[in-house]
Amino acid sequence: MHKILALFLVMGFSVCLKAQITLGSTVGTFGVLAGTTVTNTGPTVAIGNVGVSPGSAITGFPPGSVTGTIHSADGLAGTAQTELTTAYNSVAGAGPSTTIAAALGGLTFFPGVYNTGSSFGLTGPVTLDAQGNPNAQFIFQSPSTLTTASGSTVVLINGAQASNVFWQVGSSATLGTNSFFSGNILASSSITLTTGSALQGRALARNGAVTLDTNTVTTPMGLGGPPPPLGTPAPSSLILVTTALLGVFVYQGRKKIFKPFITG
Amino acid sequence: MSWRKSIAVFTALALITCYSSTLRGMFDQWRSDEDMSHGFLVPIVILWIIWRERERWRSLPTEPSWWGLAFLALAAGLQFGGALGVGLFAGSLAFLLSVAGAVLCLGGFKWLRALAFPLVLAIFMLPKLAIVYNQATLPLQLLASRIAAGILTVSGIGVIREGNILDVGGHRVAVAEACNGIRYLLSLGFMAVVFGYVADSKTWMRLALLFAAIPIAILANGVRVAAAGWLPSLEAGTPHEVAGWLIFVACMAAVIVVRQLFNKAYVHYR
């Protein structure tokens, strides 16, 4: 009985290791998404959509600019919030996790799930090493806050992709001035990007506000997880039939092609 | 120009005018749907066949039939249905029926019989019938996946098939809707009929080649998917296009071989 139980545990463990987090296709188009308000100061550049739902207030665009579309309490923002909740719960439930200290500065992480019992604090450079696997995921779980110091950085190396980095934050996240951060921030409450900070990823707040101040938010192309497999359509039928017609003409010879059958 | 020719030209222009929106729709589909882009070649091949058989038409007696009006009325009903939203397929079929009706009205049944082959060939330029296409797509995708997985397994290459996705040592290939093999089926079916016409005067042979083209095209599509699974470099870009093209050339060669086998059997058992 114990052996069977152990087998199931091992199998469950394997499945957990293989499971990959993927954002929904709608929330994936948002660089900034808030539950109550999006407030901007200064010439922020948001590459991707900016939205809010169920709240409706979005201020500061302009002077801020958005390459995508601003969605204020519309259907798309609502769908994005629903997908965010699903993704948040998936990230929060991912495991098994490795428990780490709250201070992440100066550390290098390999793909995996990392958890701290309290809050995350970045006081220096943090390196995420994908070891050559572009599908490798880094999942950081915090029941409390995420705070980065001024000038701190999150560096991606060896194929690591910002779309495959998930920061689950139980309350609020704050990026320090002129810091550079990578990954998708999925916060239960609010997210604040202080002056000059840059985010290569997404700022997604479920219930609170997103506050911006002269930032650059670059939404990655991917949604996390492995890329969908490629399809293999055949060449167009025009090419195929043209080739075959030429082949038939050559096969039959010029005389036969232009000579009709003597049929009834 | 004789009055008969004048009436024929006038009828042709009238048909083109009446069905201009349908013809435009067909043209748009040939341009936008890579499964149907061979549609551009079908009228050319039909005109070539008509020209090739020109001596035959000249010797036919002209015996106009009132039955042509029945064809035209049926076609008008179909076209009306197409305009009401039944779809482009109904309108396109109505166009072919109208052509048949016009031939009956102007030339009679002997002319219609003589033109039956080009008219049948014209079916290959009709738009895909959505209800059939939608029903056939998924089974064809799964069939291609199964065939590809079977070929890879027999070849000693490990493959895991999950529905229409093949995992070959971590390299994943999806047999998407566009990879269902309908492109090969339509192209090879059309070419089998054209080859049958060029190479053989027997109607049964043309039909036999058309039916033989179906399993050949399905098998070839499976081979194509298996090749993409085996060699990731064949999955996209120019190598992928060239591989798909070469496999189609092999399909045509198979049709030619099948015709020779049928012919040998026919000679042997006759």
Coordinates of C-alpha atoms in Angstrom, one line a residue:
Chain A
M1 CA 0.0 0.0 0.0
H2 CA 2.8 2.3 0.9
K3 CA 4.6 1.5 -2.3
I4 CA 1.5 2.4 -4.3
L5 CA 1.1 5.6 -2.4
A6 CA 4.8 6.4 -3.0
L7 CA 4.4 5.7 -6.7
F8 CA 1.5 8.1 -6.9
L9 CA 3.4 10.7 -5.1
V10 CA 6.4 10.3 -7.5
M11 CA 4.0 10.5 -10.4
G12 CA 2.3 13.5 -9.0
F13 CA 5.7 15.1 -8.4
S14 CA 6.7 14.4 -12.1
V15 CA 3.5 15.9 -13.4
C16 CA 4.1 19.0 -11.2
L17 CA 7.6 19.4 -12.6
K18 CA 6.4 19.1 -16.2
A19 CA 3.4 21.4 -15.8
Q20 CA 4.0 24.7 -17.4
I21 CA 2.4 28.0 -16.6
T22 CA 0.7 29.7 -19.6
L23 CA -1.0 33.1 -19.5
G24 CA -4.4 33.4 -21.3
S25 CA -4.2 34.8 -24.8
T26 CA -6.1 37.9 -23.8
V27 CA -4.3 38.9 -20.7
G28 CA -1.1 38.1 -22.6
T29 CA -1.7 41.2 -24.8
F30 CA -1.7 43.5 -21.7
G31 CA 1.5 45.1 -20.5
V32 CA -0.4 46.8 -17.7
L33 CA -3.7 45.6 -16.2
A34 CA -5.2 46.8 -12.9
G35 CA -8.3 46.1 -10.9
T36 CA -9.2 49.6 -9.8
T37 CA -7.1 52.3 -11.5
V38 CA -4.1 52.9 -13.8
T39 CA -2.4 56.1 -12.9
N40 CA 0.6 57.4 -14.9
T41 CA 2.9 60.4 -14.4
G42 CA 5.5 61.4 -17.1
P43 CA 6.3 60.1 -20.5
T44 CA 5.8 56.4 -19.8
V45 CA 6.0 54.1 -22.8
A46 CA 3.8 50.9 -22.6
I47 CA 4.4 48.4 -25.4
G48 CA 1.2 46.4 -25.4
N49 CA -2.3 47.0 -24.1
V50 CA -3.2 48.9 -21.0
G51 CA -6.4 48.1 -19.2
V52 CA -8.5 48.2 -16.0
S53 CA -11.4 46.1 -14.8
P54 CA -13.7 46.2 -12.9
G55 CA -12.6 49.7 -12.2
S56 CA -12.5 52.2 -15.0
A57 CA -10.1 55.0 -14.3
I58 CA -7.0 55.3 -16.5
T59 CA -5.2 58.6 -16.2
G60 CA -1.9 60.0 -17.5
F61 CA -2.1 58.8 -21.2
P62 CA -0.8 61.3 -22.5
P63 CA 1.8 62.2 -21.5
G64 CA 2.3 58.5 -21.4
S65 CA 1.9 56.5 -24.6
V66 CA 0.6 53.1 -25.4
T67 CA 1.4 51.1 -28.5
G68 CA -1.6 48.9 -28.1
T69 CA -5.0 49.9 -27.0
I70 CA -6.4 51.3 -23.7
H71 CA -9.2 49.2 -22.4
S72 CA -11.3 50.7 -19.6
A73 CA -13.8 48.4 -18.0
D74 CA -14.6 46.8 -21.3
G75 CA -15.2 43.2 -22.2
L76 CA -11.5 42.6 -23.2
A77 CA -10.3 43.9 -19.9
G78 CA -12.8 41.8 -18.0
T79 CA -11.7 38.7 -19.9
A80 CA -8.1 39.6 -19.1
Q81 CA -8.9 39.8 -15.4
T82 CA -10.6 36.4 -15.5
E83 CA -7.6 34.9 -17.2
L84 CA -5.3 36.7 -14.7
T85 CA -7.1 35.1 -11.8
T86 CA -6.6 31.7 -13.4
A87 CA -3.0 32.3 -14.0
Y88 CA -2.4 33.7 -10.5
N89 CA -3.9 30.6 -9.0
S90 CA -1.8 28.4 -11.2
V91 CA 1.4 30.2 -10.3
A92 CA 0.5 30.3 -6.6
G93 CA -0.2 26.5 -6.7
A94 CA 2.8 25.5 -8.7
G95 CA 5.2 23.2 -7.0
P96 CA 7.0 21.6 -5.4
S97 CA 8.9 24.7 -4.5
T98 CA 12.2 25.4 -3.1
T99 CA 12.1 27.7 0.0
I100 CA 14.5 30.6 -0.3
A101 CA 15.5 33.6 1.8
A102 CA 13.7 36.9 1.2
A103 CA 16.8 38.8 0.0
L104 CA 17.5 37.8 -3.6
G105 CA 20.2 40.3 -4.4
G106 CA 23.4 38.8 -6.0
L107 CA 21.9 35.4 -6.5
T108 CA 21.6 33.2 -9.6
F109 CA 18.6 31.0 -10.1
F110 CA 18.0 28.0 -12.4
P111 CA 14.6 27.0 -13.7
G112 CA 12.2 26.0 -10.9
V113 CA 9.7 27.1 -8.4
Y114 CA 10.9 29.3 -5.5
N115 CA 9.0 30.3 -2.5
T116 CA 9.6 32.6 0.4
G117 CA 7.5 32.5 3.6
S118 CA 7.4 36.3 3.6
S119 CA 8.3 39.0 1.1
F120 CA 10.8 39.2 -1.7
G121 CA 13.5 41.9 -1.7
L122 CA 15.9 42.6 -4.6
T123 CA 18.8 44.7 -3.4
G124 CA 21.2 44.0 -6.3
P125 CA 21.4 42.0 -9.5
V126 CA 19.4 38.8 -9.8
T127 CA 20.4 36.4 -12.5
L128 CA 18.0 33.9 -14.1
D129 CA 19.9 31.2 -16.0
A130 CA 17.8 29.0 -18.4
Q131 CA 20.7 26.7 -19.1
G132 CA 20.0 26.9 -22.8
N133 CA 16.3 25.9 -22.6
P134 CA 14.1 28.8 -23.9
N135 CA 11.1 27.1 -22.5
A136 CA 12.5 26.9 -19.0
Q137 CA 10.3 28.6 -16.4
F138 CA 11.1 30.5 -13.3
I139 CA 8.3 30.8 -10.7
F140 CA 8.7 33.0 -7.6
Q141 CA 6.0 32.8 -5.0
S142 CA 5.5 35.4 -2.2
P143 CA 2.6 35.5 0.1
S144 CA 3.4 39.1 0.9
T145 CA 5.3 41.8 -1.0
L146 CA 7.9 42.2 -3.8
T147 CA 10.2 45.2 -3.4
T148 CA 13.2 46.0 -5.5
A149 CA 15.9 48.5 -4.6
S150 CA 16.9 51.5 -6.7
G151 CA 19.1 50.4 -9.6
S152 CA 18.5 46.7 -9.0
T153 CA 18.3 44.4 -12.0
V154 CA 16.9 41.0 -13.0
V155 CA 19.1 39.6 -15.7
L156 CA 18.1 36.8 -18.1
I157 CA 20.8 34.6 -19.4
N158 CA 21.3 31.4 -21.5
G159 CA 18.0 31.6 -23.3
A160 CA 15.8 32.7 -20.4
Q161 CA 12.6 34.4 -21.6
A162 CA 10.8 37.2 -19.8
S163 CA 7.5 35.5 -20.8
N164 CA 8.5 32.4 -18.8
V165 CA 9.3 34.3 -15.5
F166 CA 6.4 34.6 -13.1
W167 CA 6.3 36.6 -9.9
Q168 CA 3.3 35.8 -7.8
V169 CA 2.9 38.5 -5.1
G170 CA 0.3 38.0 -2.3
S171 CA -0.1 41.7 -1.8
S172 CA 1.8 44.5 -3.6
A173 CA 4.9 44.9 -5.7
T174 CA 7.1 48.0 -5.9
L175 CA 9.9 48.5 -8.4
G176 CA 12.6 50.9 -7.2
T177 CA 13.8 54.0 -9.1
N178 CA 15.8 53.3 -12.2
S179 CA 15.6 49.5 -11.6
F180 CA 15.3 47.0 -14.4
F181 CA 12.9 44.1 -13.8
S182 CA 12.1 41.0 -16.0
G183 CA 9.0 38.8 -15.8
N184 CA 5.3 38.8 -15.3
I185 CA 4.3 40.4 -12.0
L186 CA 1.0 38.8 -10.9
A187 CA 0.0 40.8 -7.8
S188 CA -3.1 40.2 -5.7
S189 CA -3.3 43.9 -4.8
S190 CA -1.3 46.8 -6.4
I191 CA 1.8 47.4 -8.4
T192 CA 3.9 50.5 -8.4
L193 CA 6.7 51.3 -10.8
T194 CA 8.6 54.2 -9.4
T195 CA 10.4 56.9 -11.4
G196 CA 12.5 55.6 -14.3
S197 CA 12.1 51.9 -13.6
A198 CA 11.8 49.6 -16.6
L199 CA 9.8 46.4 -16.8
Q200 CA 10.4 43.7 -19.5
G201 CA 7.3 41.8 -18.8
R202 CA 3.8 42.5 -17.5
A203 CA 2.4 44.4 -14.5
L204 CA -0.9 42.6 -13.7
A205 CA -2.8 43.6 -10.6
R206 CA -5.9 41.7 -9.8
N207 CA -7.7 43.9 -7.2
G208 CA -5.7 47.1 -6.8
A209 CA -4.1 49.9 -8.8
V210 CA -1.1 50.1 -11.1
T211 CA 0.9 53.3 -10.7
L212 CA 3.4 54.3 -13.3
D213 CA 6.0 57.1 -13.4
T214 CA 8.2 57.6 -16.4
N215 CA 8.6 53.9 -17.1
T216 CA 9.1 51.6 -20.0
V217 CA 6.9 48.5 -20.0
T218 CA 7.7 46.0 -22.7
T219 CA 5.2 43.2 -23.1
P220 CA 6.9 40.0 -24.2
M221 CA 5.6 38.1 -27.2
G222 CA 5.2 34.8 -25.5
L223 CA 2.6 33.7 -23.0
G224 CA 4.8 31.4 -21.2
G225 CA 5.1 27.6 -21.7
P226 CA 6.4 25.9 -24.7
P227 CA 5.6 27.5 -28.1
P228 CA 2.7 25.8 -29.9
P229 CA 3.9 23.2 -32.4
L230 CA 4.2 24.2 -36.0
G231 CA 1.7 23.1 -38.6
T232 CA 2.9 21.6 -41.8
P233 CA 0.7 22.7 -44.7
A234 CA 1.5 21.5 -48.2
P235 CA 2.6 24.0 -50.9
S236 CA -0.3 25.8 -52.6
S237 CA -2.4 23.8 -55.0
L238 CA -1.5 26.2 -57.7
I239 CA 2.2 25.2 -57.5
L240 CA 1.3 21.5 -57.2
V241 CA -1.0 21.5 -60.2
T242 CA 1.2 23.7 -62.4
T243 CA 4.1 21.3 -61.8
A244 CA 2.0 18.2 -62.5
L245 CA 0.5 19.8 -65.7
L246 CA 4.0 20.5 -66.9
G247 CA 5.0 16.9 -66.0
V248 CA 2.0 15.4 -67.8
F249 CA 2.8 17.5 -70.9
V250 CA 6.4 16.4 -70.9
Y251 CA 5.4 12.8 -70.2
Q252 CA 2.9 12.6 -73.1
G253 CA 5.0 14.6 -75.5
R254 CA 4.1 17.6 -77.6
K255 CA 2.4 15.7 -80.4
K256 CA 0.0 13.7 -78.2
I257 CA -0.9 16.8 -76.2
F258 CA -2.2 18.7 -79.1
K259 CA -3.7 15.8 -81.0
P260 CA -7.3 15.0 -80.0
F261 CA -8.6 11.5 -79.2
I262 CA -10.8 10.0 -81.9
T263 CA -13.7 9.2 -79.6
G264 CA -17.3 8.5 -80.3
Chain B
M1 CA -19.9 35.8 -87.8
S2 CA -22.9 33.5 -88.3
W3 CA -26.1 34.2 -86.3
R4 CA -25.5 30.9 -84.4
K5 CA -22.1 32.1 -83.3
S6 CA -23.5 35.5 -82.4
I7 CA -26.2 33.9 -80.2
A8 CA -23.5 31.7 -78.6
V9 CA -21.3 34.7 -77.8
F10 CA -24.3 36.7 -76.6
T11 CA -25.3 33.8 -74.3
A12 CA -21.8 33.5 -72.9
L13 CA -21.7 37.2 -72.2
A14 CA -25.1 37.1 -70.6
L15 CA -24.1 34.2 -68.3
I16 CA -20.9 36.0 -67.3
T17 CA -22.9 39.1 -66.5
C18 CA -25.6 37.3 -64.5
Y19 CA -23.0 35.3 -62.5
S20 CA -20.4 38.1 -62.2
S21 CA -20.7 38.2 -58.4
T22 CA -20.4 34.4 -58.1
L23 CA -17.4 34.4 -60.5
R24 CA -15.8 37.2 -58.5
G25 CA -16.4 35.1 -55.3
M26 CA -14.8 32.1 -56.9
F27 CA -11.8 34.2 -58.1
D28 CA -11.4 35.6 -54.6
Q29 CA -11.4 32.1 -53.1
W30 CA -8.8 30.9 -55.6
R31 CA -6.7 33.9 -54.6
S32 CA -7.0 33.6 -50.9
D33 CA -7.3 29.9 -50.2
E34 CA -4.2 27.9 -51.0
D35 CA -6.3 24.7 -51.1
M36 CA -8.2 26.2 -54.0
S37 CA -5.6 28.2 -55.9
H38 CA -5.5 25.6 -58.6
G39 CA -8.9 27.0 -59.6
F40 CA -7.1 29.5 -61.8
L41 CA -5.8 26.6 -63.9
V42 CA -9.0 24.7 -64.3
P43 CA -10.6 27.1 -66.8
I44 CA -7.4 27.1 -68.8
V45 CA -7.3 23.3 -68.9
I46 CA -11.0 23.3 -69.9
L47 CA -10.4 25.7 -72.7
W48 CA -7.4 23.7 -73.9
I49 CA -9.6 20.5 -74.0
I50 CA -12.3 22.3 -75.9
W51 CA -9.7 23.6 -78.4
R52 CA -8.1 20.1 -78.6
E53 CA -11.4 18.5 -79.5
R54 CA -12.4 21.3 -81.9
E55 CA -12.7 19.0 -84.9
R56 CA -15.2 16.9 -82.9
W57 CA -17.4 19.8 -82.1
R58 CA -17.5 20.9 -85.7
S59 CA -18.9 17.5 -86.8
L60 CA -21.7 17.5 -84.2
P61 CA -25.3 18.2 -85.4
T62 CA -27.1 21.2 -83.8
E63 CA -30.3 20.0 -82.3
P64 CA -31.5 22.6 -79.7
S65 CA -33.5 21.2 -76.8
W66 CA -36.1 22.9 -74.6
W67 CA -34.7 20.8 -71.7
G68 CA -32.0 23.5 -71.5
L69 CA -34.6 25.9 -70.1
A70 CA -35.3 23.4 -67.3
F71 CA -31.6 23.4 -66.5
L72 CA -31.5 27.2 -66.6
A73 CA -34.6 27.5 -64.3
L74 CA -33.0 25.1 -61.8
A75 CA -29.8 27.1 -61.9
A76 CA -31.7 30.3 -61.4
G77 CA -33.3 28.8 -58.3
L78 CA -29.9 27.7 -57.0
Q79 CA -28.4 31.1 -57.7
F80 CA -31.3 32.8 -55.9
G81 CA -30.7 30.5 -52.9
G82 CA -27.0 31.4 -53.1
A83 CA -27.9 35.1 -53.0
L84 CA -30.2 34.5 -50.0
G85 CA -27.2 33.2 -48.1
V86 CA -26.9 29.5 -49.0
G87 CA -23.4 30.3 -50.0
L88 CA -20.9 30.6 -52.8
F89 CA -21.0 26.9 -53.6
A90 CA -24.7 27.0 -54.6
G91 CA -24.0 30.0 -56.8
S92 CA -21.0 28.3 -58.5
L93 CA -23.0 25.1 -59.0
A94 CA -25.7 27.2 -60.6
F95 CA -23.2 28.7 -63.0
L96 CA -22.2 25.2 -64.2
L97 CA -25.8 24.2 -64.5
S98 CA -26.5 27.3 -66.5
V99 CA -23.6 26.6 -68.9
A100 CA -25.0 23.0 -69.3
G101 CA -28.5 24.5 -69.9
A102 CA -27.2 27.0 -72.5
V103 CA -25.4 24.2 -74.3
L104 CA -28.6 22.2 -74.4
C105 CA -30.6 25.2 -75.6
L106 CA -28.1 26.0 -78.3
G107 CA -26.7 22.7 -79.4
G108 CA -28.7 19.9 -77.9
F109 CA -27.9 16.6 -76.0
K110 CA -25.1 15.5 -78.3
W111 CA -23.3 18.7 -77.6
L112 CA -23.9 18.4 -73.9
R113 CA -22.6 14.8 -74.0
A114 CA -19.5 15.9 -75.8
L115 CA -18.9 18.7 -73.3
A116 CA -19.6 16.5 -70.3
F117 CA -16.0 15.9 -69.5
P118 CA -15.0 19.6 -69.4
L119 CA -18.1 20.3 -67.3
V120 CA -17.2 17.5 -64.8
L121 CA -13.6 18.8 -64.7
A122 CA -15.1 22.2 -63.8
I123 CA -16.3 20.7 -60.5
F124 CA -12.6 21.0 -59.3
M125 CA -12.9 24.8 -59.5
L126 CA -16.0 25.0 -57.3
P127 CA -15.5 26.4 -53.8
K128 CA -15.1 23.9 -51.0
L129 CA -18.5 22.9 -49.7
A130 CA -18.3 24.1 -46.1
I131 CA -20.4 21.4 -44.6
V132 CA -18.4 18.6 -46.2
Y133 CA -15.1 20.3 -45.5
N134 CA -15.8 20.9 -41.9
Q135 CA -16.9 17.3 -41.4
A136 CA -13.9 15.9 -43.2
T137 CA -11.2 18.1 -41.8
L138 CA -10.8 16.6 -38.3
P139 CA -10.9 12.9 -39.4
L140 CA -8.4 13.7 -42.2
Q141 CA -6.1 15.4 -39.6
L142 CA -6.3 12.4 -37.3
L143 CA -5.8 10.0 -40.2
A144 CA -2.6 11.9 -41.3
S145 CA -1.4 11.9 -37.7
R146 CA -1.9 8.1 -37.4
I147 CA -0.3 7.4 -40.8
A148 CA 2.7 9.6 -39.9
A149 CA 3.0 8.0 -36.5
G150 CA 2.8 4.6 -38.1
I151 CA 5.5 5.4 -40.7
L152 CA 7.8 6.8 -38.0
T153 CA 7.3 3.8 -35.7
V154 CA 7.9 1.3 -38.5
S155 CA 11.0 3.3 -39.4
G156 CA 12.3 2.8 -35.9
I157 CA 11.8 6.4 -34.8
G158 CA 10.2 6.9 -31.4
V159 CA 7.0 8.9 -31.6
I160 CA 4.3 9.8 -29.2
R161 CA 1.0 10.8 -30.8
E162 CA -1.5 12.9 -28.8
G163 CA -4.5 13.4 -31.1
N164 CA -3.1 15.4 -34.0
I165 CA 0.2 16.3 -32.3
L166 CA 3.3 14.2 -32.8
D167 CA 6.1 14.3 -30.4
V168 CA 9.3 13.0 -32.0
G169 CA 12.0 13.0 -29.3
G170 CA 10.8 16.4 -27.9
H171 CA 10.2 17.9 -31.4
R172 CA 6.5 18.5 -31.7
V173 CA 4.6 18.7 -35.0
A174 CA 1.0 19.6 -35.2
V175 CA -1.2 18.3 -38.0
A176 CA -3.2 21.5 -38.2
E177 CA -6.4 22.1 -40.2
A178 CA -4.3 23.3 -43.2
C179 CA -2.3 20.0 -43.1
N180 CA -5.4 17.8 -43.4
G181 CA -4.4 16.6 -46.9
I182 CA -7.4 18.2 -48.7
R183 CA -4.9 20.2 -50.8
Y184 CA -3.2 17.0 -52.0
L185 CA -6.6 15.4 -52.5
L186 CA -8.0 18.2 -54.7
S187 CA -4.8 18.8 -56.6
L188 CA -4.1 15.1 -57.2
G189 CA -7.7 14.3 -58.0
F190 CA -7.8 17.0 -60.6
M191 CA -4.5 15.9 -62.1
A192 CA -5.5 12.3 -62.1
V193 CA -8.5 13.1 -64.2
V194 CA -6.5 15.4 -66.6
F195 CA -3.8 12.7 -66.9
G196 CA -6.5 10.1 -67.5
Y197 CA -7.9 12.3 -70.3
V198 CA -4.5 12.9 -71.9
A199 CA -3.3 9.3 -71.6
D200 CA -6.4 7.2 -72.1
S201 CA -9.7 7.5 -73.9
K202 CA -11.5 5.0 -71.7
T203 CA -14.0 6.6 -69.2
W204 CA -13.5 3.8 -66.7
M205 CA -9.8 4.4 -66.6
R206 CA -10.3 8.1 -65.9
L207 CA -12.7 7.2 -63.0
A208 CA -10.3 4.5 -61.8
L209 CA -7.4 7.0 -61.7
L210 CA -9.6 9.5 -59.8
F211 CA -10.4 6.9 -57.2
A212 CA -6.8 5.7 -57.0
A213 CA -5.7 9.3 -56.4
I214 CA -7.6 9.4 -53.1
P215 CA -5.5 6.8 -51.1
I216 CA -2.3 8.0 -52.8
A217 CA -3.0 11.6 -51.7
I218 CA -3.9 10.6 -48.1
L219 CA -0.8 8.3 -47.8
A220 CA 1.4 11.0 -49.3
N221 CA 0.2 13.6 -46.8
G222 CA 1.0 11.2 -44.0
V223 CA 4.5 10.7 -45.4
R224 CA 4.9 14.5 -45.6
V225 CA 3.9 14.9 -42.0
A226 CA 6.2 12.0 -41.0
A227 CA 9.1 13.7 -42.8
A228 CA 8.5 17.0 -41.0
G229 CA 8.5 15.0 -37.7
W230 CA 11.6 13.2 -38.5
L231 CA 13.6 16.1 -39.8
P232 CA 12.7 19.4 -38.0
S233 CA 14.4 21.3 -40.8
L234 CA 11.6 20.2 -43.1
E235 CA 9.0 21.8 -40.9
A236 CA 9.0 25.3 -42.3
G237 CA 10.4 27.5 -45.0
T238 CA 11.9 26.5 -48.4
P239 CA 12.9 22.9 -47.4
H240 CA 9.3 22.3 -46.2
E241 CA 7.9 23.7 -49.5
V242 CA 10.3 21.7 -51.6
A243 CA 9.6 18.5 -49.6
G244 CA 5.9 18.9 -50.1
W245 CA 6.4 19.6 -53.8
L246 CA 8.7 16.5 -54.3
I247 CA 6.2 14.3 -52.5
F248 CA 3.5 15.5 -54.8
V249 CA 5.7 14.8 -57.8
A250 CA 6.0 11.3 -56.4
C251 CA 2.2 11.1 -56.2
M252 CA 1.9 11.9 -59.8
A253 CA 4.5 9.2 -60.6
A254 CA 2.3 6.8 -58.6
V255 CA -0.8 7.8 -60.6
I256 CA 1.1 7.1 -63.8
V257 CA 2.3 3.7 -62.5
V258 CA -1.3 2.8 -61.4
R259 CA -2.5 3.6 -64.9
Q260 CA 0.1 1.3 -66.4
L261 CA -0.9 -1.4 -64.0
F262 CA -4.6 -1.0 -64.8
N263 CA -3.8 -1.0 -68.5
K264 CA -1.8 -4.2 -68.2
A265 CA -4.6 -5.9 -66.2
Y266 CA -7.1 -4.7 -68.8
V267 CA -5.1 -6.1 -71.7
H268 CA -4.5 -9.3 -69.8
Y269 CA -8.1 -10.0 -68.8
R270 CA -9.9 -8.7 -71.9

